[in-house]
Coordinates of C-alpha atoms in Angstrom, one line a residue:
Chain A
M288 CA 0.0 0.0 0.0
P289 CA 2.7 2.6 0.8
S290 CA 4.0 2.4 -2.8
L291 CA 0.6 3.6 -4.0
L292 CA 1.4 7.1 -2.7
I293 CA 4.4 7.1 -5.1
L294 CA 3.2 5.2 -8.1
L295 CA -0.3 6.6 -8.4
P296 CA 0.8 10.3 -8.6
L297 CA 3.5 9.3 -11.0
F298 CA 1.2 7.4 -13.4
G299 CA -1.3 10.2 -13.0
I300 CA 1.3 12.8 -14.2
I301 CA 2.2 10.7 -17.2
I302 CA -1.4 10.3 -18.2
L303 CA -2.1 14.0 -17.6
N304 CA 0.7 14.9 -20.0
L305 CA -0.4 12.6 -22.8
P306 CA -1.1 14.8 -25.9
I307 CA -4.9 14.2 -26.0
G308 CA -6.1 17.8 -25.9
R309 CA -6.8 20.5 -23.4
I310 CA -9.1 18.4 -21.3
M311 CA -6.1 17.0 -19.3
R312 CA -5.2 20.5 -18.3
K313 CA -8.6 21.0 -16.8
L314 CA -8.5 17.6 -15.0
A315 CA -5.1 18.3 -13.4
F316 CA -6.5 20.3 -10.5
A317 CA -9.2 17.7 -9.7
F318 CA -6.6 14.9 -10.0
A319 CA -4.1 16.6 -7.6
F320 CA -7.0 17.4 -5.2
C321 CA -8.1 13.8 -5.1
I322 CA -4.5 12.5 -4.6
F323 CA -3.9 14.8 -1.6
V324 CA -7.3 14.2 -0.1
M325 CA -6.7 10.4 -0.5
Q326 CA -3.3 10.8 1.2
I327 CA -4.8 12.7 4.1
A328 CA -7.6 10.1 4.5
L329 CA -5.1 7.2 4.4
A330 CA -2.9 8.9 7.0
I331 CA -5.8 9.7 9.4
F332 CA -7.6 6.3 9.1
H333 CA -4.4 4.2 9.2
Y334 CA -5.8 0.7 9.5
P335 CA -2.8 -1.5 9.9
G336 CA -4.3 -4.2 7.6
L337 CA -4.8 -1.6 4.8
W338 CA -1.3 -0.3 5.0
A339 CA 0.2 -3.8 5.4
S340 CA -1.4 -5.0 2.2
R341 CA 1.2 -4.6 -0.5
L342 CA 0.2 -4.2 -4.1
H343 CA 2.2 -7.2 -5.0
A344 CA 1.9 -7.0 -8.8
L345 CA 3.0 -3.3 -8.9
D346 CA 5.7 -3.7 -6.2
T347 CA 7.2 -6.7 -7.8
F348 CA 7.2 -5.2 -11.3
F349 CA 8.8 -2.0 -10.2
N350 CA 10.9 -3.8 -7.5
V351 CA 10.2 -1.0 -5.0
K352 CA 9.9 -1.5 -1.2
F353 CA 8.6 1.2 1.1
Y354 CA 8.2 1.1 4.9
I355 CA 5.8 3.0 7.2
D356 CA 5.4 3.5 10.9
H357 CA 3.7 6.0 13.3
L358 CA 6.2 8.8 12.6
S359 CA 5.6 8.3 8.8
F360 CA 1.8 8.6 9.3
I361 CA 2.1 12.0 11.0
V362 CA 4.5 13.4 8.4
L363 CA 2.4 12.0 5.5
L364 CA -0.6 13.7 7.0
A365 CA 1.3 17.0 7.2
I366 CA 2.5 16.6 3.6
G367 CA -1.0 15.9 2.3
I368 CA -2.5 18.9 4.2
V369 CA 0.1 21.4 3.1
S370 CA 0.2 20.2 -0.5
L371 CA -3.6 20.6 -0.7
T372 CA -3.3 24.1 0.8
S373 CA -0.6 25.0 -1.8
L374 CA -2.9 23.7 -4.5
L375 CA -5.8 25.8 -3.3
V376 CA -3.7 28.9 -3.1
S377 CA -2.4 28.3 -6.7
H378 CA -6.0 28.4 -7.9
S379 CA -6.2 32.1 -7.1
T380 CA -2.6 33.2 -7.6
I381 CA -1.6 31.6 -10.9
S382 CA -4.0 32.9 -13.5
D383 CA -2.4 31.4 -16.7
E384 CA -3.8 28.0 -17.3
G385 CA -0.6 26.5 -18.8
M386 CA 1.5 27.8 -15.9
R387 CA -1.0 26.4 -13.4
F388 CA -0.9 23.0 -15.1
N389 CA 2.9 23.0 -14.9
F390 CA 2.7 24.1 -11.3
I391 CA 0.4 21.2 -10.4
N392 CA 2.7 18.7 -12.1
L393 CA 5.7 19.9 -10.1
L394 CA 3.6 20.1 -6.9
I395 CA 2.7 16.5 -7.3
I396 CA 6.4 15.6 -8.0
A397 CA 7.5 17.5 -5.0
S398 CA 4.9 15.8 -2.8
L399 CA 5.9 12.4 -4.3
G400 CA 9.5 13.1 -3.4
M401 CA 8.6 14.0 0.1
C402 CA 6.5 10.8 0.5
G403 CA 9.5 8.9 -0.8
I404 CA 11.8 10.5 1.8
V405 CA 9.3 9.5 4.6
M406 CA 9.0 5.8 3.4
V407 CA 12.6 4.7 2.6
R408 CA 15.0 3.1 5.0
G409 CA 18.4 3.7 3.3
I410 CA 20.6 6.7 2.9
F411 CA 21.0 6.3 -0.9
S412 CA 17.3 6.1 -1.6
L413 CA 16.8 8.9 0.9
Y414 CA 19.3 11.1 -1.0
V415 CA 17.5 10.4 -4.4
F416 CA 14.1 11.4 -3.0
L417 CA 15.7 14.5 -1.3
E418 CA 16.9 15.5 -4.8
V419 CA 13.4 14.9 -6.3
A420 CA 11.9 17.3 -3.7
A421 CA 14.8 19.8 -4.2
V422 CA 14.8 19.9 -8.0
S423 CA 11.1 20.4 -8.2
S424 CA 11.4 23.1 -5.5
F425 CA 14.1 25.0 -7.5
I426 CA 11.9 25.1 -10.5
L427 CA 8.8 26.1 -8.5
I428 CA 10.7 29.0 -6.9
A429 CA 11.9 30.3 -10.2
M430 CA 8.7 29.6 -12.2
E431 CA 7.6 33.3 -12.4
R432 CA 11.1 34.2 -13.8
D433 CA 11.3 37.6 -12.3
K434 CA 14.7 38.8 -10.9
L435 CA 14.0 38.2 -7.3
A436 CA 12.5 34.7 -7.8
L437 CA 15.5 33.7 -9.9
E438 CA 17.8 35.0 -7.2
G439 CA 16.0 33.1 -4.5
A440 CA 16.1 29.9 -6.6
F441 CA 19.8 30.4 -7.4
K442 CA 20.8 30.8 -3.7
Y443 CA 18.8 27.6 -3.0
I444 CA 20.5 25.7 -5.8
V445 CA 24.0 26.7 -4.7
M446 CA 23.4 25.8 -1.1
S447 CA 21.7 22.6 -2.1
A448 CA 24.6 21.7 -4.3
I449 CA 27.0 22.1 -1.4
A450 CA 24.7 19.8 0.7
T451 CA 24.6 17.3 -2.2
V452 CA 28.4 17.1 -2.3
M453 CA 28.5 16.4 1.4
I454 CA 25.7 13.8 1.3
L455 CA 27.3 12.0 -1.7
S456 CA 30.7 12.0 0.0
S457 CA 29.0 10.5 3.0
I458 CA 27.4 7.8 1.0
A459 CA 30.7 7.0 -0.7
L460 CA 32.4 6.6 2.7
V461 CA 29.5 4.4 4.0
I462 CA 29.8 2.1 0.9
L463 CA 33.6 1.9 1.6
T464 CA 33.3 1.2 5.3
V465 CA 30.0 -0.6 5.7
G466 CA 29.3 -1.9 2.2
D467 CA 25.5 -1.3 2.5
T468 CA 23.6 1.9 2.7
S469 CA 20.5 0.7 4.7
F470 CA 19.7 2.2 8.1
D471 CA 20.1 -1.1 9.8
A472 CA 23.5 -1.8 8.4
I473 CA 24.8 1.7 9.4
R474 CA 23.3 1.4 12.9
T475 CA 25.2 -1.9 13.3
A476 CA 28.4 -0.4 11.9
L477 CA 28.2 2.6 14.3
G478 CA 28.2 0.1 17.2
S479 CA 31.0 -2.3 16.0
S480 CA 32.8 -1.1 12.9
R481 CA 36.6 -1.4 12.7
N482 CA 36.5 2.0 10.9
L483 CA 34.4 3.8 13.4
F484 CA 36.0 7.2 12.7
A485 CA 35.2 6.9 9.0
V486 CA 31.6 5.9 9.7
R487 CA 31.1 8.8 12.1
L488 CA 32.7 11.2 9.6
A489 CA 30.3 9.9 7.0
M490 CA 27.3 10.5 9.2
G491 CA 28.6 13.9 10.3
L492 CA 28.8 14.9 6.6
F493 CA 25.3 13.6 6.0
V494 CA 23.9 15.5 8.9
C495 CA 25.6 18.8 7.8
G496 CA 24.1 18.2 4.3
L497 CA 20.6 17.8 5.9
F498 CA 21.2 21.0 8.0
I499 CA 21.9 23.0 4.8
K500 CA 18.9 21.5 3.0
G501 CA 16.6 22.2 6.0
G502 CA 18.0 25.7 6.4
L503 CA 19.0 25.1 10.0
V504 CA 21.3 27.5 11.9
P505 CA 24.1 28.1 11.0
F506 CA 23.2 27.2 7.4
H507 CA 20.0 29.2 7.2
G508 CA 21.3 32.1 4.9
W509 CA 19.3 31.0 1.8
L510 CA 16.0 30.4 3.6
P511 CA 14.5 33.9 4.1
D512 CA 15.3 34.8 0.5
A513 CA 13.8 31.6 -1.0
Y514 CA 10.6 31.9 1.2
S515 CA 10.0 35.5 0.5
Q516 CA 10.9 35.6 -3.2
A517 CA 9.0 32.5 -4.3
P518 CA 5.4 32.7 -5.7
S519 CA 2.8 32.6 -2.9
A520 CA 1.7 29.0 -3.5
V521 CA 5.3 27.9 -3.5
S522 CA 6.1 29.9 -0.3
V523 CA 3.3 27.9 1.5
L524 CA 4.7 24.6 0.3
L525 CA 8.4 25.4 1.1
A526 CA 7.8 27.0 4.5
G527 CA 5.0 24.6 5.4
I528 CA 6.6 21.3 4.6
V529 CA 9.5 20.9 2.1
T530 CA 12.3 22.2 4.3
K531 CA 10.8 20.4 7.3
V532 CA 10.7 17.0 5.6
T533 CA 14.1 17.4 3.9
G534 CA 15.9 18.8 7.0
I535 CA 14.0 18.1 10.2
Y536 CA 12.1 14.8 9.5
T537 CA 15.3 13.2 8.1
L538 CA 17.2 14.3 11.2
I539 CA 14.5 12.9 13.5
R540 CA 14.5 9.6 11.5
L541 CA 18.3 9.3 11.6
V542 CA 18.6 10.2 15.3
T543 CA 15.9 7.8 16.4
S544 CA 16.5 4.9 13.9
V545 CA 20.2 5.0 13.2
F546 CA 22.4 7.1 15.5
G547 CA 20.6 6.5 18.8
Y548 CA 21.2 9.0 21.6
T549 CA 24.7 9.8 23.0
E550 CA 25.5 12.8 25.2
N551 CA 27.3 14.5 22.3
I552 CA 24.3 14.2 20.0
K553 CA 21.9 15.4 22.7
G554 CA 24.2 18.4 23.5
V555 CA 24.6 19.4 19.8
L556 CA 20.9 19.2 19.1
M557 CA 19.8 21.2 22.1
L558 CA 22.5 23.8 21.6
V559 CA 21.6 24.3 17.9
G560 CA 17.9 24.3 18.9
V561 CA 18.3 27.0 21.5
I562 CA 20.5 29.2 19.2
S563 CA 17.9 28.8 16.4
I564 CA 15.1 29.8 18.8
L565 CA 16.8 33.0 19.9
F566 CA 18.3 33.9 16.5
G567 CA 15.1 33.4 14.6
A568 CA 13.0 35.3 17.2
F569 CA 15.4 38.4 17.4
A570 CA 15.7 38.5 13.6
A571 CA 11.9 38.3 13.1
L572 CA 11.5 41.2 15.5
T573 CA 13.4 43.5 13.1
Q574 CA 11.6 42.6 9.9
S575 CA 9.0 44.8 8.1
N576 CA 8.5 42.4 5.2
F577 CA 5.6 40.1 6.1
K578 CA 7.1 37.0 4.4
R579 CA 10.6 37.5 5.7
M580 CA 9.3 37.9 9.2
L581 CA 7.5 34.5 8.9
A582 CA 10.7 33.0 7.4
Y583 CA 12.7 34.0 10.5
S584 CA 9.9 32.8 12.7
S585 CA 10.2 29.4 11.0
I586 CA 13.9 29.3 12.0
S587 CA 12.9 30.0 15.6
Q588 CA 10.1 27.4 15.7
V589 CA 12.3 24.7 14.1
G590 CA 14.7 25.4 17.1
Y591 CA 12.0 24.2 19.4
I592 CA 11.7 20.9 17.4
L593 CA 15.5 20.4 17.7
A594 CA 15.6 21.2 21.4
G595 CA 12.8 18.7 22.1
L596 CA 14.5 16.1 20.0
G597 CA 17.8 16.8 21.8
T598 CA 16.4 15.9 25.2
G599 CA 16.3 12.2 24.0
S600 CA 13.4 11.6 26.4
A601 CA 10.1 10.0 25.1
L602 CA 8.2 13.2 26.1
G603 CA 10.7 15.4 24.3
V604 CA 10.7 13.3 21.1
A605 CA 6.8 13.2 21.1
G606 CA 6.8 17.0 21.7
A607 CA 9.2 17.5 18.8
I608 CA 7.1 15.5 16.4
F609 CA 3.9 17.1 17.5
H610 CA 5.5 20.6 17.1
F611 CA 6.7 19.5 13.6
F612 CA 3.1 18.8 12.7
N613 CA 1.7 21.9 14.3
H614 CA 4.4 24.1 12.8
A615 CA 3.6 22.7 9.3
I616 CA 0.0 23.7 9.8
F617 CA 0.2 27.1 11.5
K618 CA 3.1 28.3 9.5
S619 CA 1.2 27.3 6.3
L620 CA -1.8 29.2 7.6
L621 CA 0.3 32.4 8.2
F622 CA 1.9 32.1 4.8
V623 CA -1.6 31.7 3.1
N624 CA -2.7 34.8 5.0
S625 CA 0.5 36.7 3.9
A626 CA -0.3 35.6 0.3
A627 CA -3.9 36.8 0.6
V628 CA -2.7 40.2 1.9
E629 CA -0.1 40.5 -0.9
K630 CA -2.8 39.7 -3.5
S631 CA -5.3 42.2 -2.1
T632 CA -2.9 45.0 -1.3
G633 CA -0.1 44.5 -3.8
T634 CA 2.6 44.7 -1.1
V635 CA 4.2 42.7 1.7
N636 CA 5.6 45.7 3.5
M637 CA 3.8 45.7 6.9
D638 CA 4.6 49.5 7.4
E639 CA 2.3 50.3 4.4
M640 CA -0.7 48.3 5.9
G641 CA -3.2 48.7 8.7
G642 CA -6.8 47.9 9.7
L643 CA -7.1 45.1 7.1
S644 CA -9.4 43.0 9.4
E645 CA -12.2 45.5 8.5
R646 CA -12.0 44.5 4.8
M647 CA -10.6 40.9 5.2
P648 CA -12.3 39.5 8.2
V649 CA -11.6 35.8 7.4
T650 CA -7.9 36.5 6.8
G651 CA -7.7 38.6 10.0
A652 CA -9.4 36.1 12.2
T653 CA -7.5 33.0 11.0
S654 CA -4.2 35.0 11.2
M655 CA -5.0 35.6 14.9
I656 CA -5.5 31.8 15.4
G657 CA -2.2 31.2 13.6
F658 CA -0.2 33.7 15.7
L659 CA -1.7 32.6 19.0
S660 CA -0.8 29.0 18.2
T661 CA 2.7 29.9 17.1
S662 CA 3.2 31.8 20.4
G663 CA 2.1 28.8 22.4
I664 CA -1.1 30.3 23.9
P665 CA -3.7 27.7 25.2
P666 CA -5.8 26.0 24.0
F667 CA -4.3 26.0 20.5
A668 CA -2.2 23.1 19.3
G669 CA 1.1 25.0 19.5
F670 CA 0.6 25.4 23.3
W671 CA 0.6 21.7 23.9
S672 CA 3.7 20.9 21.7
K673 CA 5.7 23.7 23.3
L674 CA 4.6 22.7 26.7
M675 CA 5.8 19.1 26.1
I676 CA 9.1 20.3 24.8
I677 CA 9.7 22.7 27.8
I678 CA 8.7 20.1 30.3
A679 CA 11.1 17.6 28.7
L680 CA 13.9 20.2 28.8
W681 CA 13.2 20.9 32.4
A682 CA 12.9 17.2 33.4
S683 CA 16.2 16.4 31.7
G684 CA 17.9 18.9 33.9
H685 CA 18.5 21.6 31.3
Y686 CA 16.9 24.4 33.3
A687 CA 18.7 27.2 31.3
Y688 CA 17.5 25.9 28.0
A689 CA 13.9 25.4 29.3
S690 CA 13.9 29.0 30.6
I691 CA 15.2 30.4 27.3
A692 CA 12.4 28.4 25.5
V693 CA 9.8 30.0 27.7
L694 CA 11.2 33.5 27.3
A695 CA 11.5 33.1 23.6
S696 CA 7.8 32.4 23.5
V697 CA 7.3 35.9 24.8
L698 CA 9.5 37.2 21.9
T699 CA 7.3 35.2 19.5
L700 CA 4.3 36.8 20.9
A701 CA 5.9 40.2 20.6
Y702 CA 6.8 40.0 16.9
L703 CA 3.6 38.3 15.9
L704 CA 1.5 40.8 17.9
T705 CA 3.4 43.6 16.1
M706 CA 2.6 41.9 12.8
Q707 CA -1.1 41.6 13.7
R708 CA -1.3 45.2 14.9
K709 CA 0.5 46.6 11.8
V710 CA -1.4 44.6 9.3
F711 CA -4.9 43.8 10.7
F712 CA -5.6 46.1 13.6
G713 CA -6.1 49.9 13.8
K714 CA -7.6 52.3 11.4
L715 CA -7.8 51.2 7.7
T716 CA -5.2 53.1 5.6
Q717 CA -6.8 55.5 3.1
T718 CA -5.2 53.8 0.1
L719 CA -6.6 50.4 1.1
Q720 CA -10.3 51.4 1.3
N721 CA -11.4 49.4 -1.7
I722 CA -9.7 46.0 -1.0
K723 CA -11.6 42.8 -0.2
E724 CA -10.8 39.2 0.6
A725 CA -8.4 37.6 -1.9
G726 CA -10.7 34.9 -3.0
F727 CA -12.6 31.7 -2.1
S728 CA -9.7 29.4 -2.3
F729 CA -7.6 31.5 0.0
S730 CA -10.5 31.6 2.5
A731 CA -11.1 27.9 2.2
A732 CA -7.4 27.1 2.8
S733 CA -7.2 29.5 5.8
I734 CA -10.4 28.1 7.4
M735 CA -9.2 24.5 6.9
L736 CA -5.8 25.2 8.5
A737 CA -7.3 27.3 11.4
L738 CA -9.8 24.5 12.2
I739 CA -7.0 21.9 12.3
T740 CA -5.0 24.2 14.7
V741 CA -8.0 24.8 17.0
G742 CA -9.2 21.1 16.7
A743 CA -5.7 19.7 17.4
G744 CA -5.6 21.9 20.5
I745 CA -9.0 21.3 21.9
F746 CA -9.0 17.5 21.2
F747 CA -5.3 17.2 22.2
P748 CA -5.9 14.2 24.6
V749 CA -7.6 12.2 21.8
I750 CA -5.0 13.1 19.2
F751 CA -2.2 12.4 21.6
N752 CA -3.5 8.9 22.3
I753 CA -4.0 8.1 18.7
Y754 CA -0.7 9.4 17.3
F755 CA 1.8 10.2 20.0
A756 CA 1.2 7.8 22.8
Q757 CA 3.2 5.3 20.6
F758 CA 6.4 7.4 21.2
I759 CA 5.9 7.6 24.9
K760 CA 5.6 3.8 25.1
Chain B
M295 CA 55.9 9.0 -11.6
T296 CA 53.0 6.5 -11.9
M297 CA 50.0 6.8 -14.2
D298 CA 47.8 7.5 -11.2
S299 CA 49.9 10.5 -10.1
I300 CA 49.9 12.0 -13.6
L301 CA 46.1 11.7 -13.8
L302 CA 45.7 13.2 -10.3
I303 CA 47.8 16.2 -11.3
A304 CA 46.0 16.5 -14.6
V305 CA 42.5 16.4 -13.0
I306 CA 43.5 19.1 -10.4
L307 CA 44.9 21.4 -13.1
A308 CA 41.7 20.9 -15.2
A309 CA 39.4 21.5 -12.3
L310 CA 41.4 24.7 -11.3
W311 CA 41.3 26.0 -14.9
T312 CA 37.5 25.3 -15.0
V313 CA 36.9 27.5 -12.0
M314 CA 39.5 30.3 -12.8
T315 CA 39.0 30.8 -16.5
R316 CA 37.3 34.0 -17.8
S317 CA 34.9 32.5 -20.3
L318 CA 31.9 30.5 -19.4
L319 CA 32.3 28.4 -22.5
K320 CA 35.9 27.6 -21.6
A321 CA 34.7 26.7 -18.1
A322 CA 32.1 24.2 -19.6
L323 CA 34.9 22.7 -21.7
G324 CA 37.2 22.6 -18.7
L325 CA 34.5 20.6 -16.9
A326 CA 34.2 18.2 -19.8
V327 CA 38.0 17.7 -19.7
T328 CA 37.9 17.2 -16.0
S329 CA 35.2 14.6 -16.4
A330 CA 37.1 12.9 -19.2
I331 CA 40.2 12.5 -17.0
V332 CA 38.0 11.2 -14.1
A333 CA 36.6 8.7 -16.6
V334 CA 40.2 7.5 -17.5
M335 CA 40.9 7.2 -13.7
L336 CA 37.8 5.1 -13.3
F337 CA 38.9 2.8 -16.1
N338 CA 42.3 2.6 -14.5
F339 CA 40.7 1.6 -11.2
D340 CA 38.8 -1.4 -12.9
S341 CA 35.4 0.4 -12.9
P342 CA 34.7 0.5 -16.6
L343 CA 30.9 1.0 -16.2
A344 CA 31.4 4.0 -13.9
G345 CA 33.9 5.3 -16.4
V346 CA 31.4 4.9 -19.3
F347 CA 28.7 6.8 -17.3
E348 CA 31.2 9.5 -16.4
L349 CA 32.3 9.9 -20.0
S350 CA 28.9 9.8 -21.6
V351 CA 26.8 11.7 -19.0
C352 CA 29.2 14.1 -17.3
A353 CA 31.7 14.8 -20.1
G354 CA 29.1 14.4 -23.0
L355 CA 25.5 15.1 -22.1
I356 CA 26.0 17.7 -19.4
T357 CA 28.6 19.6 -21.4
A358 CA 26.0 19.8 -24.3
V359 CA 23.4 21.1 -21.9
F360 CA 25.8 23.7 -20.5
I361 CA 26.8 24.9 -24.0
S362 CA 23.1 25.1 -25.0
A363 CA 22.4 27.2 -21.9
I364 CA 25.4 29.4 -22.5
S365 CA 24.3 30.0 -26.2
L366 CA 21.0 31.4 -24.9
M367 CA 22.8 34.1 -22.8
R368 CA 24.0 37.5 -23.8
P369 CA 27.8 37.4 -24.2
L370 CA 29.8 39.7 -21.8
T371 CA 31.7 42.7 -23.2
H372 CA 35.5 42.7 -23.0
K373 CA 35.4 45.2 -20.0
E374 CA 32.8 43.1 -18.1
T375 CA 34.9 40.0 -18.7
I376 CA 38.0 41.6 -17.3
E377 CA 36.2 42.9 -14.2
L378 CA 34.6 39.6 -13.5
S379 CA 38.0 37.9 -14.0
K380 CA 39.6 40.1 -11.4
K381 CA 36.7 39.4 -8.9
R382 CA 37.0 35.7 -9.6
I383 CA 40.8 35.6 -8.9
K384 CA 40.2 37.5 -5.6
R385 CA 37.4 35.1 -4.7
Y386 CA 39.1 31.8 -5.6
W387 CA 42.8 32.4 -4.9
P388 CA 42.6 30.3 -1.6
L389 CA 41.2 27.3 -3.6
P390 CA 44.5 25.8 -4.8
I391 CA 46.0 26.2 -1.3
I392 CA 43.0 24.5 0.3
M393 CA 43.2 21.7 -2.3
L394 CA 46.9 21.2 -1.5
I395 CA 46.3 21.1 2.3
A396 CA 43.3 18.7 1.9
G397 CA 45.4 16.5 -0.4
F398 CA 48.2 16.4 2.1
V399 CA 45.9 15.6 5.0
F400 CA 44.3 12.7 3.1
F401 CA 47.7 11.4 1.9
R402 CA 49.1 11.4 5.5
S403 CA 45.9 10.3 7.3
T404 CA 45.4 6.6 8.1
F405 CA 41.7 6.4 8.7
L406 CA 41.0 5.5 5.1
T407 CA 43.7 2.8 4.8
G408 CA 42.5 -0.7 4.3
L409 CA 39.1 0.4 3.0
G410 CA 37.7 -0.9 -0.2
V411 CA 34.4 -1.8 -1.8
P412 CA 33.4 -5.3 -0.6
A413 CA 34.5 -8.0 -3.0
E414 CA 31.0 -9.3 -3.5
A415 CA 29.9 -5.8 -4.6
V416 CA 32.7 -5.5 -7.1
K417 CA 31.9 -9.0 -8.5
S418 CA 28.2 -8.6 -8.7
D419 CA 26.5 -8.2 -12.0
V420 CA 25.8 -4.5 -12.8
R421 CA 22.3 -5.4 -14.0
G422 CA 21.6 -7.0 -10.6
V423 CA 22.9 -3.9 -8.8
L424 CA 20.8 -1.5 -10.9
W425 CA 17.6 -3.4 -11.1
S426 CA 17.6 -5.2 -7.8
S427 CA 19.4 -3.6 -5.0
M428 CA 19.3 0.0 -6.4
A429 CA 15.9 -0.2 -8.1
L430 CA 14.4 2.4 -5.7
G431 CA 17.2 4.9 -6.4
L432 CA 16.9 4.3 -10.2
F433 CA 13.1 4.9 -9.9
G434 CA 13.7 8.1 -8.0
Q435 CA 16.2 9.3 -10.7
M436 CA 13.6 8.8 -13.3
V437 CA 11.3 11.1 -11.3
I438 CA 14.1 13.7 -11.2
V439 CA 14.4 13.5 -15.0
L440 CA 10.7 14.1 -15.2
A441 CA 11.0 17.2 -12.9
G442 CA 13.8 18.4 -15.1
V443 CA 11.6 18.1 -18.2
F444 CA 9.0 20.3 -16.5
G445 CA 11.8 22.7 -15.5
T446 CA 12.9 23.0 -19.1
V447 CA 9.3 23.6 -20.3
I448 CA 8.7 26.3 -17.6
L449 CA 12.0 28.1 -17.7
F450 CA 12.9 28.0 -21.4
K451 CA 10.1 27.0 -23.7
E452 CA 7.6 29.7 -22.6
K453 CA 10.3 32.3 -22.5
D454 CA 10.6 31.9 -26.3
K455 CA 6.9 32.3 -26.7
N456 CA 6.9 35.5 -24.7
K457 CA 9.6 36.9 -27.0

């Protein structure tokens, strides 16, 4: 069954691109919509029997083998939701039919690449699917071909190429020392290899590559440019899920399934996490560009995920994974809102806005939910995940890190409240008297994401039992 | 001096020339030469298939793609070329020094000694490697090619239409 998430979109793309008239262009949106809804449904109702049933004929013919576990379900769910959101946003922001068709094709390929990353269990396959997601992302960022978009894409390509060199060197070293690139073989080699230094060097290079691809501190330089200069539908996809799957999910998977926890790994993860929290929060405070502010906010929120992961405790890892999911949802929500504001006002400069809630009530209200959840205010989903991370930090004896995480939440509240005040509150600016909501698809995407944020917060005990209790056990 | 040493020096010189040369076209050709020397090295190390891939894909196909892309660009004026050349020398002068230091460190270090691809991997049939153990990677690479096709359509084909 897992292979269906890869093979079905791929065959769909091939069929959509057969030269049989313009009807296929019109069907593309519906096809992508169905694929993403199916993925969401399969991830939510994850009957073990259904997922365990392999499509033998297909799997044997293509000789592919994918694996799935509890962590995979959560990430697949996030991929499905954010991809669907990006699709909805594209409906209003990309007016040219041909361009939208190409966008949908690349969106499906990027989503397919991310699903592959989630379901493989070897570093070479992981690298290949990382490249699938990365190559489609470069093209998506540059697709409008204006100077800023090309600059953002170029920076992403250059940084990604450096990461690729590191990852390929790592794979070469693993083949030389271990002879096999599967997670199991590497885990065994890390415990007993005669060439332990070479295996560790290989894994160090691989993790550095992932840090670059995920835009983690100190390799975050390209991230604000790529997020802010990409077309709106692409910003939602990149900020919402692509960098999280390529950088953060892979790191969680490697740490929990391959490296295991040592004091050094815990120390590095927590230190990088706390530096990211502070750096991202202070940088976000100084921004006047809506999208750049959200990009720096992402760096800060990813820091919480790393800090939770670094504790090594069951509660910390569960908190990190829950914050991963929450961040994908509320950051997508805020990027959808920034895109709606940009479409309606023609600017992303927050100093030129004010009082937009009066004319854009849905965008204003859902933005409020997004910012409260990001700041960790109860009862929204972000509150629970941050609480789990902070308790885990405190319980592991890292009182200073826990205190910094709490204080940084106040900083988060400060910059997001500033954003809300500048953009949505106050008196409506004279030049913006005639604006209105950006469109139905924006409102639908915002409401869907806001409902998930509120629902995941209110029904936290139920959700925790279904998805996260597994990690505590 | 052994054949390996000559090839090593040649590949370093070709790589340096690729990065330092003024003209993009010469840089693309320099990369092709570098790939060709790497291909010879791979043949020399009993990896003929890797050599064939390196020669056909890296030295051949990719060079053709680079040259096609360069032909679409506006050529630089003589003044711009000289300015860029000065900047490039300033930017990349530490590169040969770093390469020498890295080469020396690898030459002197012992952590890689005794390493080698497991015998069974060397002996195994390449068809088995590609279609059995690396099928998933091969499948992913086909998807990358598909993404590249869409990239070409989006970034180049419609540009011509706009003109």
